[in-house]
Short mmCIF file of C-alpha atoms and ligand atoms in Angstrom, two decimals:
data_model
loop_
_atom_site.label_atom_id
_atom_site.label_comp_id
_atom_site.label_asym_id
_atom_site.label_seq_id
_atom_site.Cartn_x
_atom_site.Cartn_y
_atom_site.Cartn_z
CA UNK A 12 -3.89 -62.49 -7.30
CA UNK A 13 -5.81 -65.49 -5.97
CA UNK A 14 -3.96 -67.51 -3.31
CA UNK A 15 -2.74 -70.76 -4.92
CA UNK A 16 -1.99 -74.18 -3.39
CA UNK A 17 1.58 -74.22 -4.70
CA UNK A 18 3.91 -71.89 -2.77
CA UNK A 19 5.90 -70.78 -5.81
CA UNK A 20 2.71 -69.84 -7.68
CA UNK A 21 2.31 -67.15 -5.02
CA UNK A 22 5.87 -65.87 -5.56
CA UNK A 23 6.19 -62.84 -7.84
CA UNK A 24 8.88 -64.10 -10.20
CA UNK A 25 9.37 -60.59 -11.61
CA UNK A 26 10.61 -59.35 -8.23
CA UNK A 27 13.33 -61.91 -7.49
CA UNK A 28 17.02 -61.48 -8.26
CA UNK A 29 18.79 -64.72 -9.20
CA UNK A 30 21.00 -66.35 -8.18
CA UNK A 31 19.58 -66.88 -4.71
CA UNK A 32 18.63 -69.49 -2.11
CA UNK A 33 15.22 -69.07 -0.50
CA UNK A 34 13.27 -71.10 2.03
CA UNK A 35 10.15 -71.99 0.05
CA UNK A 36 8.24 -73.97 2.65
CA UNK A 37 8.20 -76.38 5.55
CA UNK A 38 6.27 -79.57 6.33
CA UNK A 39 6.08 -80.87 9.88
CA UNK A 40 5.50 -84.52 10.73
CA UNK A 41 3.50 -85.73 13.68
CA UNK A 42 6.67 -86.37 15.73
CA UNK A 43 8.02 -82.85 15.18
CA UNK A 44 10.46 -83.58 12.38
CA UNK A 45 10.43 -80.82 9.79
CA UNK A 46 11.24 -80.96 6.09
CA UNK A 47 12.65 -77.66 4.80
CA UNK A 48 12.25 -77.03 1.09
CA UNK A 49 14.68 -74.57 -0.46
CA UNK A 50 14.32 -72.76 -3.80
CA UNK A 51 17.81 -72.78 -5.32
CA UNK A 52 17.47 -70.31 -8.17
CA UNK A 53 20.24 -70.40 -10.74
CA UNK A 54 18.72 -68.28 -13.52
CA UNK A 55 16.73 -65.06 -13.62
CA UNK A 56 13.11 -66.13 -14.30
CA UNK A 57 11.83 -65.37 -17.79
CA UNK A 58 15.23 -63.93 -18.80
CA UNK A 59 17.45 -67.02 -18.82
CA UNK A 60 17.20 -70.77 -18.37
CA UNK A 61 19.41 -73.86 -18.35
CA UNK A 62 19.47 -76.07 -21.46
CA UNK A 63 18.15 -79.56 -20.83
CA UNK A 64 21.32 -81.67 -21.32
CA UNK A 65 23.32 -79.36 -19.01
CA UNK A 66 20.49 -79.15 -16.48
CA UNK A 67 20.17 -82.94 -16.52
CA UNK A 68 23.88 -83.45 -15.93
CA UNK A 69 24.15 -80.91 -13.12
CA UNK A 70 21.13 -82.60 -11.56
CA UNK A 71 22.92 -85.97 -11.55
CA UNK A 72 26.14 -84.41 -10.27
CA UNK A 73 24.51 -82.38 -7.50
CA UNK A 74 22.13 -85.14 -6.41
CA UNK A 75 25.04 -87.55 -5.98
CA UNK A 76 27.59 -85.16 -4.47
CA UNK A 77 25.41 -83.12 -2.13
CA UNK A 78 24.87 -86.25 -0.01
CA UNK A 79 28.60 -86.22 0.78
CA UNK A 80 28.13 -82.81 2.41
CA UNK A 81 24.73 -83.23 4.10
CA UNK A 82 23.28 -86.39 5.65
CA UNK A 83 19.59 -85.45 5.66
CA UNK A 84 18.86 -84.67 2.01
CA UNK A 85 15.35 -85.80 1.09
CA UNK A 86 15.38 -84.68 -2.54
CA UNK A 87 17.03 -82.39 -5.09
CA UNK A 88 14.97 -81.88 -8.24
CA UNK A 89 14.93 -79.48 -11.18
CA UNK A 90 12.12 -76.99 -11.75
CA UNK A 91 10.15 -77.47 -14.96
CA UNK A 92 10.90 -73.87 -15.95
CA UNK A 93 14.60 -74.82 -16.06
CA UNK A 94 15.64 -71.87 -13.86
CA UNK A 95 16.53 -73.72 -10.67
CA UNK A 96 16.17 -76.65 -8.30
CA UNK A 97 14.25 -77.54 -5.18
CA UNK A 98 16.29 -78.96 -2.34
CA UNK A 99 14.41 -80.66 0.49
CA UNK A 100 16.26 -81.48 3.72
CA UNK A 101 15.17 -82.93 7.03
CA UNK A 102 15.45 -80.80 10.19
CA UNK A 103 17.77 -78.14 8.80
CA UNK A 104 16.66 -74.51 8.89
CA UNK A 105 20.23 -73.14 8.74
CA UNK A 106 20.09 -71.33 5.42
CA UNK A 107 23.70 -70.13 5.52
CA UNK A 108 24.73 -73.75 6.18
CA UNK A 109 22.73 -74.79 3.12
CA UNK A 110 24.58 -72.12 1.12
CA UNK A 111 27.91 -73.65 2.21
CA UNK A 112 26.68 -77.14 1.25
CA UNK A 113 25.66 -75.84 -2.19
CA UNK A 114 29.04 -74.14 -2.65
CA UNK A 115 30.87 -77.39 -1.88
CA UNK A 116 28.54 -79.36 -4.17
CA UNK A 117 29.03 -76.93 -7.07
CA UNK A 118 32.79 -77.10 -6.60
CA UNK A 119 32.46 -80.89 -6.94
CA UNK A 120 30.70 -80.28 -10.27
CA UNK A 121 33.65 -78.17 -11.47
CA UNK A 122 36.06 -80.99 -10.63
CA UNK A 123 33.97 -83.82 -12.12
CA UNK A 124 35.44 -85.89 -14.93
CA UNK A 125 32.19 -87.68 -15.75
CA UNK A 126 28.44 -87.51 -15.10
CA UNK A 127 27.41 -90.18 -12.58
CA UNK A 128 24.73 -92.71 -13.57
CA UNK A 129 24.80 -91.48 -17.17
CA UNK A 130 23.69 -94.75 -18.76
CA UNK A 131 20.47 -96.47 -19.81
CA UNK A 132 20.33 -98.68 -16.72
CA UNK A 133 20.55 -95.86 -14.18
CA UNK A 134 18.90 -92.94 -16.02
CA UNK A 135 15.73 -92.32 -17.99
CA UNK A 136 17.34 -90.33 -20.84
CA UNK A 137 21.00 -91.22 -20.85
CA UNK A 138 21.65 -89.60 -24.26
CA UNK A 139 20.66 -86.16 -22.95
CA UNK A 140 23.70 -85.02 -20.96
CA UNK A 141 26.42 -82.38 -21.09
CA UNK A 142 29.24 -82.36 -18.54
CA UNK A 143 30.70 -79.15 -19.98
CA UNK A 144 27.28 -77.51 -19.85
CA UNK A 145 26.88 -78.57 -16.22
CA UNK A 146 30.25 -77.05 -15.37
CA UNK A 147 29.30 -73.77 -17.05
CA UNK A 148 26.12 -73.60 -14.96
CA UNK A 149 28.12 -74.32 -11.79
CA UNK A 150 30.69 -71.64 -12.68
CA UNK A 151 27.98 -69.02 -13.20
CA UNK A 152 26.19 -69.96 -9.99
CA UNK A 153 29.42 -69.77 -7.99
CA UNK A 154 30.22 -66.36 -9.51
CA UNK A 155 27.04 -65.09 -7.85
CA UNK A 156 27.88 -66.65 -4.45
CA UNK A 157 27.92 -63.27 -2.64
CA UNK A 158 24.29 -62.59 -3.56
CA UNK A 159 22.75 -65.99 -2.77
CA UNK A 160 21.25 -64.67 0.46
CA UNK A 161 19.49 -61.78 -1.30
CA UNK A 162 16.23 -63.02 -2.84
CA UNK A 163 14.57 -59.79 -3.91
CA UNK A 164 16.13 -57.03 -5.99
ZN1 LIG B 17 18.98 -88.88 -15.57
#
């Protein structure tokens, strides 16, 4: 296959075994700071996906809570294929530490009583949410905790 600009377009999605956490790329600034971008894969590509309201709610919950466990989060965003998220952090190449941060964040999701910023002022589609769906996604991801470090089958 032709080498593409986008890192994940060069990943063979038929060879991965979700759930997993994978370092997808790095970007270094001129002063030596490095942004590490992690592929947090919740669902097996082309076999399963997250429904939009649940995906949207777990996005809000993780984006808000992960910053209580890590102080250099740049961004946490869902993939358009609805199978996972990208997490970008500054100067943190400790993948097992990132796994621990994700575990804590997903446990926060299980304990949540509401979706943060779930209103028309703070969100672009406030009607499309599911707290129960978000919790189900978190439960399934946590069930696979022992295999997060194994990317390929
Ligand atoms: Zn939103």
